[in-house]
CSV table of C-alpha atoms and ligand atoms in Angstrom, one decimal:
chain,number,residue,atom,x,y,z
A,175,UNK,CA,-64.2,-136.5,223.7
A,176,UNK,CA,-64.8,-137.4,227.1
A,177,UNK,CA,-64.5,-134.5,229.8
A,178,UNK,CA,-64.3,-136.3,233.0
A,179,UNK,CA,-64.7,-133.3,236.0
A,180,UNK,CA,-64.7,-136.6,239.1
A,181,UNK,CA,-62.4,-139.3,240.2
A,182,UNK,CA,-65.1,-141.6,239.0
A,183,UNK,CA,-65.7,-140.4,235.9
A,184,UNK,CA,-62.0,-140.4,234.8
A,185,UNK,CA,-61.5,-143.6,236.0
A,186,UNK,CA,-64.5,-144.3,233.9
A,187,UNK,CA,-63.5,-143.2,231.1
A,188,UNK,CA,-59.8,-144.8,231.8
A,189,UNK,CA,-61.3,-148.6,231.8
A,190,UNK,CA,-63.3,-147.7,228.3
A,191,UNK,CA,-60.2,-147.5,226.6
A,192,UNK,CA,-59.4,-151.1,226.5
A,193,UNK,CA,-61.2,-154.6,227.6
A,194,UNK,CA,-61.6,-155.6,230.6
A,195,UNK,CA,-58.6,-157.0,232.2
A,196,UNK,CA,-59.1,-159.4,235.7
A,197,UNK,CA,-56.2,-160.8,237.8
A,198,UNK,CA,-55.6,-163.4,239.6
A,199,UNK,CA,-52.6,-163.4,242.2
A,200,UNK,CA,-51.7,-167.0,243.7
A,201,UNK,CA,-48.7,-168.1,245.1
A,202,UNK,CA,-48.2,-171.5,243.0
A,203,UNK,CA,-49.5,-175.1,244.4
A,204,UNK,CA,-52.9,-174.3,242.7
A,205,UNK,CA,-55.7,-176.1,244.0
A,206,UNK,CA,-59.3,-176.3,243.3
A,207,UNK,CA,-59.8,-172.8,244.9
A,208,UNK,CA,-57.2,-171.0,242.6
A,209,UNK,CA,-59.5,-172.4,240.2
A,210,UNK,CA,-62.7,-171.3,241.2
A,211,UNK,CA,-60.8,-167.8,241.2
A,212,UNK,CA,-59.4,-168.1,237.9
A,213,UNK,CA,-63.0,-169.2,236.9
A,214,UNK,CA,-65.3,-166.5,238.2
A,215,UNK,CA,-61.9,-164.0,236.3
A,216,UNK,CA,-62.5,-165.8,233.0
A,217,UNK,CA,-66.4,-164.8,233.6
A,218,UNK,CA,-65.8,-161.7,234.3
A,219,UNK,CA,-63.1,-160.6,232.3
A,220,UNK,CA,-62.1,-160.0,229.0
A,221,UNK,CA,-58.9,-161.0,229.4
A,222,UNK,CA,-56.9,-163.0,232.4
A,223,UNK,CA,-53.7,-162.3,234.0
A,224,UNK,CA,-52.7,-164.8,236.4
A,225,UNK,CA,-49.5,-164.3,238.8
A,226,UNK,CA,-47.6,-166.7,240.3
A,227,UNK,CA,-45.1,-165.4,242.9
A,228,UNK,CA,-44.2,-167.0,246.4
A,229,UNK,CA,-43.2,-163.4,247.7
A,230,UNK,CA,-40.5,-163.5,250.5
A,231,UNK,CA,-42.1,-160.0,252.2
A,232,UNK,CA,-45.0,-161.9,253.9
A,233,UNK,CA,-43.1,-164.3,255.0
A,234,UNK,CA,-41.4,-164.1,258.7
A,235,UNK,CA,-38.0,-165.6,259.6
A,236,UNK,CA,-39.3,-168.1,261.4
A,237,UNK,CA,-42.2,-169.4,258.6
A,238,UNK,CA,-42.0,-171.6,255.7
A,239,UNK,CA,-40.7,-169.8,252.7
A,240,UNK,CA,-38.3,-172.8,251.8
A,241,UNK,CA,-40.7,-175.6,252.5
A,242,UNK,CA,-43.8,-173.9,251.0
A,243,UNK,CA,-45.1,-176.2,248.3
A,244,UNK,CA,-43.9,-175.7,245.0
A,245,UNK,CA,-45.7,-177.4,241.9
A,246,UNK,CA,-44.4,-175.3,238.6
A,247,UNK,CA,-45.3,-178.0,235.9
A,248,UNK,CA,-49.0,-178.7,237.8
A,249,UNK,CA,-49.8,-175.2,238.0
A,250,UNK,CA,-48.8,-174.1,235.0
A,251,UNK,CA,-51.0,-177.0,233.1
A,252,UNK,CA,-54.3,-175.6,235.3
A,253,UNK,CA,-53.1,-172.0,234.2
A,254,UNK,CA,-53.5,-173.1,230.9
A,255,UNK,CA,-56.9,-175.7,230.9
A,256,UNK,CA,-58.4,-172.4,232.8
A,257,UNK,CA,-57.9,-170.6,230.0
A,258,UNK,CA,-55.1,-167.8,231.0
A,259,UNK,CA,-53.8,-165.2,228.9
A,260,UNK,CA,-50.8,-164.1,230.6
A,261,UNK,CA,-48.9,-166.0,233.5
A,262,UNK,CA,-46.9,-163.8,235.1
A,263,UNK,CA,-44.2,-165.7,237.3
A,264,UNK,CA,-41.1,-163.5,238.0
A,265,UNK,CA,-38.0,-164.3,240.1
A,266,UNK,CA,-37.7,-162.5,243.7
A,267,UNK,CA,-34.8,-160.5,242.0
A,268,UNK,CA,-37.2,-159.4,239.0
A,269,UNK,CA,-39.9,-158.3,241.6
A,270,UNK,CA,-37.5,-156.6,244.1
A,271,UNK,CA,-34.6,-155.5,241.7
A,272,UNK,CA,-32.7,-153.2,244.9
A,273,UNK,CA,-33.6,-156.1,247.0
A,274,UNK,CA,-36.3,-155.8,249.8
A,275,UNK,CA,-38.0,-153.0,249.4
A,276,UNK,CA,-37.7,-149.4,252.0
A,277,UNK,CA,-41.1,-148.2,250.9
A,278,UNK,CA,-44.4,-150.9,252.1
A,279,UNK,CA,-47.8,-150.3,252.3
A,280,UNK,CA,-48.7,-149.9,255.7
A,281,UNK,CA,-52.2,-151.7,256.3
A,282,UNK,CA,-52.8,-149.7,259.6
A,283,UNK,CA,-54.0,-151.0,262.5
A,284,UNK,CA,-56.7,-153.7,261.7
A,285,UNK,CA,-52.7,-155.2,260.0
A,286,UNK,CA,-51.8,-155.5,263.7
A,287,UNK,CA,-55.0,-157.7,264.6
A,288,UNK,CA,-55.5,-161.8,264.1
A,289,UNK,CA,-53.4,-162.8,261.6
A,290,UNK,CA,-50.6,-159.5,261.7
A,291,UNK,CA,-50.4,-160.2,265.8
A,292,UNK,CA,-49.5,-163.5,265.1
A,293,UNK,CA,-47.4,-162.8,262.2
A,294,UNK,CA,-45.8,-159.4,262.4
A,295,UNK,CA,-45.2,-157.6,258.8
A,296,UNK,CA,-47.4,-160.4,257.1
A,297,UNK,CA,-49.6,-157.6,255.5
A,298,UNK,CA,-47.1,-155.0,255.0
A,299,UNK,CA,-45.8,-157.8,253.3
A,300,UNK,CA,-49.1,-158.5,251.7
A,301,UNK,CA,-49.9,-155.6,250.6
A,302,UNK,CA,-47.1,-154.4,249.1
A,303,UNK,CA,-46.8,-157.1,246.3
A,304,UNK,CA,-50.7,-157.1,245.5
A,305,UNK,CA,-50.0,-152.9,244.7
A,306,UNK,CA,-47.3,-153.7,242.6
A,307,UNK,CA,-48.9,-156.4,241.2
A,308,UNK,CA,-52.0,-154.1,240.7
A,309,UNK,CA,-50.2,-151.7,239.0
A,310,UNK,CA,-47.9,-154.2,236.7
A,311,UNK,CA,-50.8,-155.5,235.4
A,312,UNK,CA,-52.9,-152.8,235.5
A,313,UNK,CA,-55.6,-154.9,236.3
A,314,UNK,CA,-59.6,-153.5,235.8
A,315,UNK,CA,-60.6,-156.5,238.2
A,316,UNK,CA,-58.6,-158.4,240.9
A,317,UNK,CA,-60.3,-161.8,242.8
A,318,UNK,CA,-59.5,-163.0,245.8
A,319,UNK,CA,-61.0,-165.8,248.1
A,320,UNK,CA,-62.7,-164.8,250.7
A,321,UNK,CA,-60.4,-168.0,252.8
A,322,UNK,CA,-58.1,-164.9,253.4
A,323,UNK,CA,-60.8,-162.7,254.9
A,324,UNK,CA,-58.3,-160.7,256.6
A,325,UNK,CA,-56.1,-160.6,253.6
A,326,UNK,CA,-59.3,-159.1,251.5
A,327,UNK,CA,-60.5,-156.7,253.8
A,328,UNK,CA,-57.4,-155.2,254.4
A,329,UNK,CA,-57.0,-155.4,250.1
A,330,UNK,CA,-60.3,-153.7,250.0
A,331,UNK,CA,-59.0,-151.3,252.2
A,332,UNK,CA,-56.4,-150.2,250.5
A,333,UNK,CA,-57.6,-149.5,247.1
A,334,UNK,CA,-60.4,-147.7,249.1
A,335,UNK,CA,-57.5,-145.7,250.9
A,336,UNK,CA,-55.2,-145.3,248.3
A,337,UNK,CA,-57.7,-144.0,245.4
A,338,UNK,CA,-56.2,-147.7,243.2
A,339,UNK,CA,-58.8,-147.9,240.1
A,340,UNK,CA,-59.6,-151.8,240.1
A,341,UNK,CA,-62.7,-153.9,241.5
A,342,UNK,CA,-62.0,-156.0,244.3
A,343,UNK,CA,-63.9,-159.5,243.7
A,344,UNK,CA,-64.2,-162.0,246.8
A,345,UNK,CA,-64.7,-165.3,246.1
A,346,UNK,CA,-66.3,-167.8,248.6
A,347,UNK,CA,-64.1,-170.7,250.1
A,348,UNK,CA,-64.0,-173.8,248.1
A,349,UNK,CA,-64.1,-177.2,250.8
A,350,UNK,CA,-63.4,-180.9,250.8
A,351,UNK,CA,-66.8,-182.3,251.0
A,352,UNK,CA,-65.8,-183.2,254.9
A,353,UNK,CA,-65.2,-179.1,255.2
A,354,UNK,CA,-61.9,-178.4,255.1
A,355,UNK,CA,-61.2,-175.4,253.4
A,356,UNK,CA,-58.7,-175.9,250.5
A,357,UNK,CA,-55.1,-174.5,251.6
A,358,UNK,CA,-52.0,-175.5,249.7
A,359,UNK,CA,-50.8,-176.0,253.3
A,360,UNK,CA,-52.6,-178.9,253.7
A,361,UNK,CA,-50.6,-180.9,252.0
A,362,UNK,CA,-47.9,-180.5,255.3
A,363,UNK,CA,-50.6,-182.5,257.1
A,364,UNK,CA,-50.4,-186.3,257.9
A,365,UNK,CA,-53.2,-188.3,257.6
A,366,UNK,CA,-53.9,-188.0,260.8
A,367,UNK,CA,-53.9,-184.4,260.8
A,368,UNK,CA,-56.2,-184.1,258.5
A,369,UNK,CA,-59.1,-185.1,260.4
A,370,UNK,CA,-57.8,-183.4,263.4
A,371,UNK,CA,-57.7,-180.3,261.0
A,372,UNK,CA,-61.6,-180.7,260.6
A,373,UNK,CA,-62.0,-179.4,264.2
A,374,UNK,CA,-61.7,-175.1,262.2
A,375,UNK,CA,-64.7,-176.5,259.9
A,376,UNK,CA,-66.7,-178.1,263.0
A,377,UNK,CA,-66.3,-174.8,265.0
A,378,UNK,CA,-67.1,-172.7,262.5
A,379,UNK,CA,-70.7,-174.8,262.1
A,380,UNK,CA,-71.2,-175.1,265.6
A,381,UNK,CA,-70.9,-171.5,266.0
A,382,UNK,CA,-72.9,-170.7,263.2
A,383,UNK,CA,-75.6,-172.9,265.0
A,384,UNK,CA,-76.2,-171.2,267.9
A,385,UNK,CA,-75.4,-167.5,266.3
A,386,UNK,CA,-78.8,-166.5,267.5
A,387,UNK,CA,-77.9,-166.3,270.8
A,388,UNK,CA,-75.6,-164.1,270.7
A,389,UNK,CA,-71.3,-163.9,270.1
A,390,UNK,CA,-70.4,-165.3,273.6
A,391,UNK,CA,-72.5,-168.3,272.7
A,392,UNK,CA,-70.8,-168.9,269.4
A,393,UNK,CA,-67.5,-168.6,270.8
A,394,UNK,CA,-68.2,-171.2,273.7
A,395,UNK,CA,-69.7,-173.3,270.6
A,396,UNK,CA,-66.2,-173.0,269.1
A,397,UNK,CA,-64.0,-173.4,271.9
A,398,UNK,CA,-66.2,-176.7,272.8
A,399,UNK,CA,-65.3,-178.3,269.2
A,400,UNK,CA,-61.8,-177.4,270.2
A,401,UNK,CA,-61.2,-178.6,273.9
A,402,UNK,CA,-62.3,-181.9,272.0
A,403,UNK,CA,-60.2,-182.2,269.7
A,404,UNK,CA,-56.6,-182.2,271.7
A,405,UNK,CA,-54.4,-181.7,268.4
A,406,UNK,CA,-55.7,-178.7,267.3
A,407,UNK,CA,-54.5,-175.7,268.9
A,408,UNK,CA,-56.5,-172.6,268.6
A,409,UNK,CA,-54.5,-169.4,268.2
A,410,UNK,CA,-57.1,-167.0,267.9
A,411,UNK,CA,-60.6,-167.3,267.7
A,412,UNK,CA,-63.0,-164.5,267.3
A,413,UNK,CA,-66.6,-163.0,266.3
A,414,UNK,CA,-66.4,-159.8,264.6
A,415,UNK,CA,-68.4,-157.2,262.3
A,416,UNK,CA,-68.6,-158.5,258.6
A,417,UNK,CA,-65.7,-155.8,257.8
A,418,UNK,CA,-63.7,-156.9,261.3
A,419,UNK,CA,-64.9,-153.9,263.6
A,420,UNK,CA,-66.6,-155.1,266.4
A,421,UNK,CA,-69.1,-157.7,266.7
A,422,UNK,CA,-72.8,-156.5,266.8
A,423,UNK,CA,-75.4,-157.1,268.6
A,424,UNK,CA,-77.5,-158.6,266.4
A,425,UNK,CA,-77.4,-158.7,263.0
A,426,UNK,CA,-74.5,-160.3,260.1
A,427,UNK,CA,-70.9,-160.9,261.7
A,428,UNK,CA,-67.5,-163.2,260.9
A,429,UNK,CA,-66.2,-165.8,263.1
A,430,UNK,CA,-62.5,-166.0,262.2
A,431,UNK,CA,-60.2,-168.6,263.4
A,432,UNK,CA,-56.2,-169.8,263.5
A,433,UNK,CA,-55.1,-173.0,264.7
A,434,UNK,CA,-51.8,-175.2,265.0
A,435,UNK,CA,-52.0,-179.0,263.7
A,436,UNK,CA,-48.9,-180.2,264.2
A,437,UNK,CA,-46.1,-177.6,263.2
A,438,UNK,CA,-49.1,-176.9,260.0
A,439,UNK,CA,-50.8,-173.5,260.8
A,440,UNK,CA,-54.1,-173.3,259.5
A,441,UNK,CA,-56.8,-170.3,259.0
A,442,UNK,CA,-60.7,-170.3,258.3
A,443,UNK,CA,-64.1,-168.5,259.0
A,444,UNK,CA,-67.4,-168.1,258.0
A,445,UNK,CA,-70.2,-165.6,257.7
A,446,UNK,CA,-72.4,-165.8,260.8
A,447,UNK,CA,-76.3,-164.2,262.0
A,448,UNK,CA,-76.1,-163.2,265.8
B,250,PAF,O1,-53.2,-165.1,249.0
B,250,PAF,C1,-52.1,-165.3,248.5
B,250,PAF,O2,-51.8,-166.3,247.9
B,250,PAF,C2,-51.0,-164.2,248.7
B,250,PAF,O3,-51.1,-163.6,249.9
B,250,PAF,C3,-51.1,-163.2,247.5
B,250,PAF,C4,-52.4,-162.4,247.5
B,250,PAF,C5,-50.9,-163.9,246.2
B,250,PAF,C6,-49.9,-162.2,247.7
B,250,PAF,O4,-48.7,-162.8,247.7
């Protein structure tokens, strides 16, 4: 018998009882970044649980819950080449059977920053379907790509908040040879677009270049890449700490970004030395 007297050990002791289980929450359109996450699960894991769930909560009123791509036959072939055990794809009724629900997680105030100012509730909404999906699954492990760096901070948070017994796994961003970071809102842009959507790779580099000098540096690196490229519309563009606090000095930081293509929003970043 095991006697656990911690947290840790009882949660411990909890995971012996069974294999290991790793998750792998998408929202459909799969791509080869879903894939690199259901790849480094199938490593990892004993077993993989992959979700499929467009959730309405992290969507605002004026976003693209009825446009957002939807590819069930696609996706569910990848979900099984990868190897899953379980796909999990409830309806919105299934997942919210008394409708939206009264009780969220509230990420706190780094959910108000970047990508909550721009889109308010996004990680209440967020948030709230990865914890049920955490505890439906009852997942040991839980991978996420690190193309949501907000997203898995604030995830990381959480179960570090809330005491949630599972291993948060980032995964890095997988990228068109060009740079692009895989999105399944790409496919809204024209062709184009998508070279004008190179400009949040290009920053990203340019900034990385010249991180040495220090943040204001790397931002005026950015924003060059961006005054020349007339389509792309930066919404935000920052340098912070690797977990989002404040930029240092010197040392390892984040450069996230946001910009409009078109009516397409698109997100990136990138690791960065200052
Ligand atoms: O990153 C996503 O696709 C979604 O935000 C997630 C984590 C599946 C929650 O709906």
């Amino acid at each position: 018998m095991i006697v656990a007297r911690t947290r840790a050990e009882l949660v411990q002791a909890r995971r012996e009882l069974e294999k290991k289980v790793g998750v792998v929450m998408t929202m459909g359109a799969l791509h080869a970044g879903h894939v690199s996450l259901l790849r480094a699960a199938r490593a990892e894991s004993d077993h993989v649980i992959m979700t499929l769930f467009v959730n309405p909560l992290q969507f605002g009123p004026n976003e693209d819950l009825a446009t957002y791509p939807r590819t069930w036959a696609e996706d569910l072939a990848i979900a099984e080449r990868e190897g899953v055990d379980v796909l999990f794809a409830p309806t919105e009724a299934e997942m919210y059977p008394g409708g939206p629900p009264a009780v969220r997680v509230n990420p706190g105030p780094v959910g108000e920053i970047l990508e909550g100012a721009s889109r308010p509730g996004f990680f209440h909404g967020v948030l709230t379907v990865v914890l049920k999906l955490l505890h439906l699954t009852r997942a040991d492990a839980s991978f996420f790509g690190e193309k949501d760096f907000q997203q898995l901070t604030m995830i990381r948070a959480m179960v570090r908040d809330l005491d949630l017994d599972v291993d948060i796994v980032g995964v890095p961003t997988v990228r068109e040879p060009d740079g692009l970071a895989l999105s399944s809102r790409n496919s809204y842009l024209s062709a184009e677009e998508r070279v004008t959507a190179l400009a949040l790779s290009r920053a990203l580099a340019a900034a990385a270049a010249v991180g040495g000098q220090g943040a204001g540096v790397a931002l005026a690196a950015a924003g060059a890449v961006f005054d020349g490229t007339p389509g792309a519309r930066p919404d935000y563009v920052v340098v912070t700490a690797p977990d989002l606090g404040p930029a240092p000095e010197h040392g390892p930081a984040r450069m996230l970004m946001a910009a409009r293509v078109g009516t397409t929003r698109l997100i990136d970043n990138a690791p960065l030395t200052l």
